[in-house]
mmCIF file of C-alpha atoms and ligand atoms in Angstrom:
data_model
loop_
_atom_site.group_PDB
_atom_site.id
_atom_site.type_symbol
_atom_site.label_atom_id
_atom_site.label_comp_id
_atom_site.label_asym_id
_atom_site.label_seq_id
_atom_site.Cartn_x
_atom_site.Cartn_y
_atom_site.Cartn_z
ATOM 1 C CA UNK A 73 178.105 76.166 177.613
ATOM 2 C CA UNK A 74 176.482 77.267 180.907
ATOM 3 C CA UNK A 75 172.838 76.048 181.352
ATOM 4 C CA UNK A 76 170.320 78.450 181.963
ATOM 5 C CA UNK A 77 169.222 79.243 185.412
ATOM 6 C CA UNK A 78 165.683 80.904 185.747
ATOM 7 C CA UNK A 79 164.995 83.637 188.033
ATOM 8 C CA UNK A 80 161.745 85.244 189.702
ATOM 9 C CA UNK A 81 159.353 85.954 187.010
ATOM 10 C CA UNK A 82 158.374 89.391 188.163
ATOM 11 C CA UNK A 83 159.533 91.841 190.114
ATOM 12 C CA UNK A 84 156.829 92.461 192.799
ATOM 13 C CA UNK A 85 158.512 93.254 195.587
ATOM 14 C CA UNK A 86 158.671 96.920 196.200
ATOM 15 C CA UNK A 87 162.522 97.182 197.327
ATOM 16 C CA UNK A 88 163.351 95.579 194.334
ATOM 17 C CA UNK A 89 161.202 97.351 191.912
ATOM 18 C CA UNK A 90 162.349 100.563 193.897
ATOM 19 C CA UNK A 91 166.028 99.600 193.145
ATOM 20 C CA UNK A 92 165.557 99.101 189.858
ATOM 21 C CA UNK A 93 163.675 102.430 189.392
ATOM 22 C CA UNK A 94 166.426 104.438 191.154
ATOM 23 C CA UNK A 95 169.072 103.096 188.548
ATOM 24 C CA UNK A 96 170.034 105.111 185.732
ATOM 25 C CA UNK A 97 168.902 103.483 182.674
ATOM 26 C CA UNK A 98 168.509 106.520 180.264
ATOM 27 C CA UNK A 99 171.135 105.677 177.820
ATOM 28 C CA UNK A 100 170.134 102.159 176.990
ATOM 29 C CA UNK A 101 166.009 103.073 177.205
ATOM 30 C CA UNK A 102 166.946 106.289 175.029
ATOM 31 C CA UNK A 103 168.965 104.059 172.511
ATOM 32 C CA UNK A 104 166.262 101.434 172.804
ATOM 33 C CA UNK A 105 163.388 104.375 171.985
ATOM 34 C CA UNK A 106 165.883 105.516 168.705
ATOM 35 C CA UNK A 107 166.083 101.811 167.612
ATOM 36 C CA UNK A 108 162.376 101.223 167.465
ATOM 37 C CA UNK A 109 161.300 104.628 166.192
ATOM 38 C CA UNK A 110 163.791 104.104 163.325
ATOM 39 C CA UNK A 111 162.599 100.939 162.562
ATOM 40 C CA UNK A 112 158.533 101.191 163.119
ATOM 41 C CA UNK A 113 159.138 104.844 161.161
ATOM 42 C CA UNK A 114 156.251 107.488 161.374
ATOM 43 C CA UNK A 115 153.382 104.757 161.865
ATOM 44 C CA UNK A 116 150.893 107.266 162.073
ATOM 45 C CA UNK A 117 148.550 107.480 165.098
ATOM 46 C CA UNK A 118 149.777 103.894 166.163
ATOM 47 C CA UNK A 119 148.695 101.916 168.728
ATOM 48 C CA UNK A 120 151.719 99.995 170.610
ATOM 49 C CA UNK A 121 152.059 97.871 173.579
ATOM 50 C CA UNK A 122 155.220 97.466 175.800
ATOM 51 C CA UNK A 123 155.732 94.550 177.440
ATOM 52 C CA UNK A 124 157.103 94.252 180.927
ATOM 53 C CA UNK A 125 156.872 98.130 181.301
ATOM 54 C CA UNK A 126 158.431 98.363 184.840
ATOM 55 C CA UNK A 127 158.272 101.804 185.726
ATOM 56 C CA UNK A 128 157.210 102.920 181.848
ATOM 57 C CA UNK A 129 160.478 104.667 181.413
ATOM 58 C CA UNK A 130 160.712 103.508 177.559
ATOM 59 C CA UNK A 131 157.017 104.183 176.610
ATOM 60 C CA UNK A 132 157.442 107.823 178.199
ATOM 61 C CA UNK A 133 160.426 108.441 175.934
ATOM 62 C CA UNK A 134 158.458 107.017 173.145
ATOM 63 C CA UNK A 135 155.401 109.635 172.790
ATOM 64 C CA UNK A 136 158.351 112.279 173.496
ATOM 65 C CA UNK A 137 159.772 111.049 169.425
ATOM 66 C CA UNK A 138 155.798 109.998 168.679
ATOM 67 C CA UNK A 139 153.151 111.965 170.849
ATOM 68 C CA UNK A 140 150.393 111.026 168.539
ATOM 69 C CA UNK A 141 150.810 107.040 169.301
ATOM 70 C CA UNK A 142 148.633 105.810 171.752
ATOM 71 C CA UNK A 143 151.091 103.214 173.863
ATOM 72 C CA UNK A 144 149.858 100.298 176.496
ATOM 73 C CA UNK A 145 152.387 99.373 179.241
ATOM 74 C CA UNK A 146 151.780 96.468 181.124
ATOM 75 C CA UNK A 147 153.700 94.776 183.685
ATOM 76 C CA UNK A 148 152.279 91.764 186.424
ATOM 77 C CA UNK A 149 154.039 93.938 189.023
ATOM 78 C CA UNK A 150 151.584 96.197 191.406
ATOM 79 C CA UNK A 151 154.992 98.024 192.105
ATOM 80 C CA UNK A 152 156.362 98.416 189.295
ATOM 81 C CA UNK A 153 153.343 99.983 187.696
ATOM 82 C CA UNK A 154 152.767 102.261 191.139
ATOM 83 C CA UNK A 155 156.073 103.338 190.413
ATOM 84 C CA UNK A 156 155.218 104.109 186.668
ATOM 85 C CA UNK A 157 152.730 106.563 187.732
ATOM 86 C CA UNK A 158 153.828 109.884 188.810
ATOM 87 C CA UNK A 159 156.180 110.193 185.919
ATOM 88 C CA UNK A 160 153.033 109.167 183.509
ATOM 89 C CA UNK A 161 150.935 112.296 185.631
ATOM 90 C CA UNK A 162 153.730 114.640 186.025
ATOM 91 C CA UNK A 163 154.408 114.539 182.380
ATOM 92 C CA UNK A 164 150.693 115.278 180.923
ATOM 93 C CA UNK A 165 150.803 111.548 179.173
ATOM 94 C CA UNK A 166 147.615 109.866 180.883
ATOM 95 C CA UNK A 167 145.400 110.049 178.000
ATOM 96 C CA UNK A 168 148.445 108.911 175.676
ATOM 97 C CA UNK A 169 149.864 105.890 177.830
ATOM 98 C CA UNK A 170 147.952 103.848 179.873
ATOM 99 C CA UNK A 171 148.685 100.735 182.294
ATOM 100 C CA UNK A 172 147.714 97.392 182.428
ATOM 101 C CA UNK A 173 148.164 95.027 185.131
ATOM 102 C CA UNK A 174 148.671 91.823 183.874
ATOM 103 C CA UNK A 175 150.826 88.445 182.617
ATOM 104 C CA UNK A 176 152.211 89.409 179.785
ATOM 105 C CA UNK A 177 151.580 86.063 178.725
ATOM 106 C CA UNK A 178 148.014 85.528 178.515
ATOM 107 C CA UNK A 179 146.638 89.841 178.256
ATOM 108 C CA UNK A 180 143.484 91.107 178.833
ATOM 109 C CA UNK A 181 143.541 92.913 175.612
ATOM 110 C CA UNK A 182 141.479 92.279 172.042
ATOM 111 C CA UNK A 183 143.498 89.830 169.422
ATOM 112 C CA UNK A 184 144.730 92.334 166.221
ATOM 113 C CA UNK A 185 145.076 95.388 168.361
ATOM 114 C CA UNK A 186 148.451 96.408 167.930
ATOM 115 C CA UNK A 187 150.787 98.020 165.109
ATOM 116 C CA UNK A 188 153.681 98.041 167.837
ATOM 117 C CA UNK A 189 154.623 95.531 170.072
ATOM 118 C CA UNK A 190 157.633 96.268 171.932
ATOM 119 C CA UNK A 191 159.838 94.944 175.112
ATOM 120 C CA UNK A 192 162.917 95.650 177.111
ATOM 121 C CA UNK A 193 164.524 93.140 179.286
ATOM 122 C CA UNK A 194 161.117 91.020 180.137
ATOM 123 C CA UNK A 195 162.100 87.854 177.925
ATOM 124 C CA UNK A 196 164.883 86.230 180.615
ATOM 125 C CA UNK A 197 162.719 86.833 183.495
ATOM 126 C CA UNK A 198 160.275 84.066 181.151
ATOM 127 C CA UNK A 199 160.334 80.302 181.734
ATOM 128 C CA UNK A 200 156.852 79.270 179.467
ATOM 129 C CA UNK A 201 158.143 81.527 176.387
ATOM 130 C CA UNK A 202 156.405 79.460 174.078
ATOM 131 C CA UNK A 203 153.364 81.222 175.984
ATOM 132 C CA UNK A 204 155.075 84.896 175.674
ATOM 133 C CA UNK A 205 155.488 84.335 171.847
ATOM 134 C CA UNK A 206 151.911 83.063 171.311
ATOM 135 C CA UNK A 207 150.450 86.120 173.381
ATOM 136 C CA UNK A 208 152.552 88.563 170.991
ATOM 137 C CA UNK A 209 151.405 86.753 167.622
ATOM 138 C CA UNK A 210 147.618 87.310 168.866
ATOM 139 C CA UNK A 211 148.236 90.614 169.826
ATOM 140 C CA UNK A 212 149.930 92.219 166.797
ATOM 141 C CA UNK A 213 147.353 93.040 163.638
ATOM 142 C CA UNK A 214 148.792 92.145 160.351
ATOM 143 C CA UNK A 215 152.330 93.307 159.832
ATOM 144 C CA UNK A 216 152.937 94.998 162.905
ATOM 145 C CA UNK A 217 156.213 95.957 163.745
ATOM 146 C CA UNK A 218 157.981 93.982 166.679
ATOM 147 C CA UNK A 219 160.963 94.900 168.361
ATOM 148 C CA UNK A 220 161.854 92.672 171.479
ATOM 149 C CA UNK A 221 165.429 93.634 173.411
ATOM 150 C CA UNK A 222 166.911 91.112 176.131
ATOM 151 C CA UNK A 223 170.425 90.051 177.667
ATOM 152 C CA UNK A 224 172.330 87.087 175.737
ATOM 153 C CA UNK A 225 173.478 84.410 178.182
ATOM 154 C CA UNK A 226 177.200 84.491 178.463
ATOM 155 C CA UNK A 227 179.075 81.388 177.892
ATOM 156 C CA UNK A 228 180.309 81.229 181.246
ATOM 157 C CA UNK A 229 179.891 82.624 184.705
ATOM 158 C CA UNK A 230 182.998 84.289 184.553
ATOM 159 C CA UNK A 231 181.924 85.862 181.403
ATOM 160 C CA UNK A 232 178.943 87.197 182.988
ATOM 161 C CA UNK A 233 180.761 88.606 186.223
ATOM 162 C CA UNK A 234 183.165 90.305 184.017
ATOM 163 C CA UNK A 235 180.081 92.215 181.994
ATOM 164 C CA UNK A 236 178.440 93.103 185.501
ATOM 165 C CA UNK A 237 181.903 94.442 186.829
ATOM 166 C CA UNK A 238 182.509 96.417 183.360
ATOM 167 C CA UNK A 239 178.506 97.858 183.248
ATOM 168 C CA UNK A 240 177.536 97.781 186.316
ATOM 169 C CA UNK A 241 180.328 98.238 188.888
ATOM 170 C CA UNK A 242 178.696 101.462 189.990
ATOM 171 C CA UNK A 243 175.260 100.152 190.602
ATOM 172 C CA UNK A 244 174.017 98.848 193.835
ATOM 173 C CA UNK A 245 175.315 95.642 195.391
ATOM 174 C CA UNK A 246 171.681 94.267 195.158
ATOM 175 C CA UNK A 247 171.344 95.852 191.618
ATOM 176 C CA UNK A 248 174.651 93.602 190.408
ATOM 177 C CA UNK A 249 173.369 90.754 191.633
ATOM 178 C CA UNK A 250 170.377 91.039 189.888
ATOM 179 C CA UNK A 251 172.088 91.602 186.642
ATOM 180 C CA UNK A 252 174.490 88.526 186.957
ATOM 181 C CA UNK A 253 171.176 86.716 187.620
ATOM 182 C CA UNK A 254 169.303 88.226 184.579
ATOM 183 C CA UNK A 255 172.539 86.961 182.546
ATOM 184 C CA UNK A 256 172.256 83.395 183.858
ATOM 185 C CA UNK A 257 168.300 83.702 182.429
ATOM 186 C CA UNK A 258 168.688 85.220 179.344
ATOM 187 C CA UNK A 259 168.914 82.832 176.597
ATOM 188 C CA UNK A 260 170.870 82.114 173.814
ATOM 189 C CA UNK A 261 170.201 83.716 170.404
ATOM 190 C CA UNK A 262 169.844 79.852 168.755
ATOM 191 C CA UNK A 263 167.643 79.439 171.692
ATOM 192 C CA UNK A 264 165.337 82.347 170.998
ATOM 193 C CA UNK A 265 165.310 81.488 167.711
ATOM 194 C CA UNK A 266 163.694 77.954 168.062
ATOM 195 C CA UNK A 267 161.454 79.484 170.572
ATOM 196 C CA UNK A 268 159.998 82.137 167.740
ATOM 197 C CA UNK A 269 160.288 79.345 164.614
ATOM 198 C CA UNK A 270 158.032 76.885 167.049
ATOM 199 C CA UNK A 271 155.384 79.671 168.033
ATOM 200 C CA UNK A 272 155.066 80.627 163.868
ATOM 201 C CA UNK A 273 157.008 83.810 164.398
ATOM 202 C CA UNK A 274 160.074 82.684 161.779
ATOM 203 C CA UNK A 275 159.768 86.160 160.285
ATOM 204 C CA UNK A 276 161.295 87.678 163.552
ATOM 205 C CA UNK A 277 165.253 87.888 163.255
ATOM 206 C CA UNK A 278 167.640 87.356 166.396
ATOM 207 C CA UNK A 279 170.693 89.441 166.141
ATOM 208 C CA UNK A 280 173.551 90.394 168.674
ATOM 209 C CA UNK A 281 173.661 93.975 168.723
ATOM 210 C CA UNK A 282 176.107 94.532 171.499
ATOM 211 C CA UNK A 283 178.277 92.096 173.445
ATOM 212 C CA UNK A 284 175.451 91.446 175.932
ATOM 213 C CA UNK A 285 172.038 92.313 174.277
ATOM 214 C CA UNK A 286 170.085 90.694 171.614
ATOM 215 C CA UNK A 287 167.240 92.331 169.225
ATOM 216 C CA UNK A 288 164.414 90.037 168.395
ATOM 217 C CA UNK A 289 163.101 92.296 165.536
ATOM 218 C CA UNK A 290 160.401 92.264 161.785
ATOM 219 C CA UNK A 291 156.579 92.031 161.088
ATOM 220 C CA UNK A 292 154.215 89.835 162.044
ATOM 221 C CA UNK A 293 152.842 88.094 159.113
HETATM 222 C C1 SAM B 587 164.049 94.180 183.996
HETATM 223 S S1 SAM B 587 162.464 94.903 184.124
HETATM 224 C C2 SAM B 587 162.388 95.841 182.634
HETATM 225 C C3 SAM B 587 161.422 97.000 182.720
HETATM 226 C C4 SAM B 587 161.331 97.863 181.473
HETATM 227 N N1 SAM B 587 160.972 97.121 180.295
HETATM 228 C C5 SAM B 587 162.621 98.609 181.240
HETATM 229 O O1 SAM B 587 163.342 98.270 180.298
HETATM 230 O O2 SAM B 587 162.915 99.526 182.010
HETATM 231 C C6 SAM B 587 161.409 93.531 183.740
HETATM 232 C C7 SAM B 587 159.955 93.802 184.002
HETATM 233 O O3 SAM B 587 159.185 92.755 183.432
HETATM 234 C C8 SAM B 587 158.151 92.413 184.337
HETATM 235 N N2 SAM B 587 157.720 91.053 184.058
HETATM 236 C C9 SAM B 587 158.404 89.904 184.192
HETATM 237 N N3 SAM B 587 157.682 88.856 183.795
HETATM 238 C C10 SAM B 587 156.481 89.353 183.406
HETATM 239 C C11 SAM B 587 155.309 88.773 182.881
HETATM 240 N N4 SAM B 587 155.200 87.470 182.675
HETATM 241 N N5 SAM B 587 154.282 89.576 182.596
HETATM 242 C C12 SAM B 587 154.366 90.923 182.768
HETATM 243 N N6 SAM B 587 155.452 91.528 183.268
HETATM 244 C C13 SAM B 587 156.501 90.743 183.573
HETATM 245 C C14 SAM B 587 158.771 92.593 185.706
HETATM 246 O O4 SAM B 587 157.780 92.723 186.720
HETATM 247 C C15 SAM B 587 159.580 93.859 185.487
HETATM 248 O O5 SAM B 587 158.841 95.005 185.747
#
């Protein structure tokens, strides 16, 4: 079994953050946006926060299937969230989705505020997760809906050059070798799943929804 092998935490420096902006992500942030809208359901005028925003591609897609949510992005990248902003302006969403700044580990936002808490590819970039896990138990109010999305470590590196070659052969050289990296971060479902029973989030279940992603997905109790 290959051992996990951190990487940079966040991605603050503005050629990277610019690389990963450029990339096409639509069909996976799209299929991500279907996912959680079909599991949170209408949710009224819901509050939701999105973790590790990046350049708030998801959250923008979001108030396109739920405009009357109210959505926080935050990120701990200056970049990223600069980034995040003319798309935000462009398409008439600053009173819908705001930014924060911030670790997504220890927020600057009120305990109970959330009926959403949601998060794309932040969880492998995450060393203290018992931290991450914490921060989303305080944040969500009483039954909110969680849905977090991240790469599954392959078993080998071989494994994980073959899924970079397969979905990402047309990216950028520096864009590949960030994926492989992500896959060497990402952890195991068994390992995410200790992780959420030793933070008091049992009622979250880790499934293997493609041969590279998992879904950490329920209610807070
Ligand atoms: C791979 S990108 C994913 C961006 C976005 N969720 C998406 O799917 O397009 C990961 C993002 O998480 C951010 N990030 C990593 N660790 C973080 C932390 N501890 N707190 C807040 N943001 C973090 C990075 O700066 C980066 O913008």
């Amino acid at each position: 079994m290959l051992s996990r092998q951190p990487e940079p935490e966040y991605m603050d420096l503005p050629e990277e953050a610019e690389a990963y902006a450029r990339a096409d992500f639509s069909e996976v942030n799209q299929a991500f946006v279907d996912r959680l809208v079909e599991w949170a359901g209408p949710c009224g005028r819901a509050r939701a926060l999105d973790l590790g925003t990046g350049p708030a591609d998801i959250p923008m897609r979001l108030l396109e299937r739920r405009p009357h949510w109210r959505v926080v992005g935050a990120d701990a990248s200056l970049a990223m969230l600069k980034l995040a902003l003319p798309g935000i302006r462009d398409r008439g969403l600053s009173s819908s989705l705001g930014l924060v700044l911030g670790d997504a580990k220890r927020l600057p936002l009120a305990s109970r505020s959330f009926d959403v808490i949601f998060s794309n590819s932040i969880l492998h970039h995450i060393s203290e997760t018992e931290d991450l896990w914490l921060e989303v138990k305080r944040l969500a109010r009483p039954g909110a809906v969680v849905l977090v999305r991240d790469l599954a470590r392959p078993v080998t590196a071989e494994a994980a050059r073959r899924i970079v070659e397969r979905y990402a052969g047309q990216e950028s050289p520096l864009l590949q070798e960030e994926y492989y990296r992500s896959l060497l971060a990402a952890y195991t479902p068994d390992e995410v799943r200790s992780q959420l029973v030793k933070a008091g989030l049992g009622s979250l279940h880790v499934q293997m929804i493609t041969d590279r992603h998992m879904d950490i997905a329920g209610r807070c109790s």
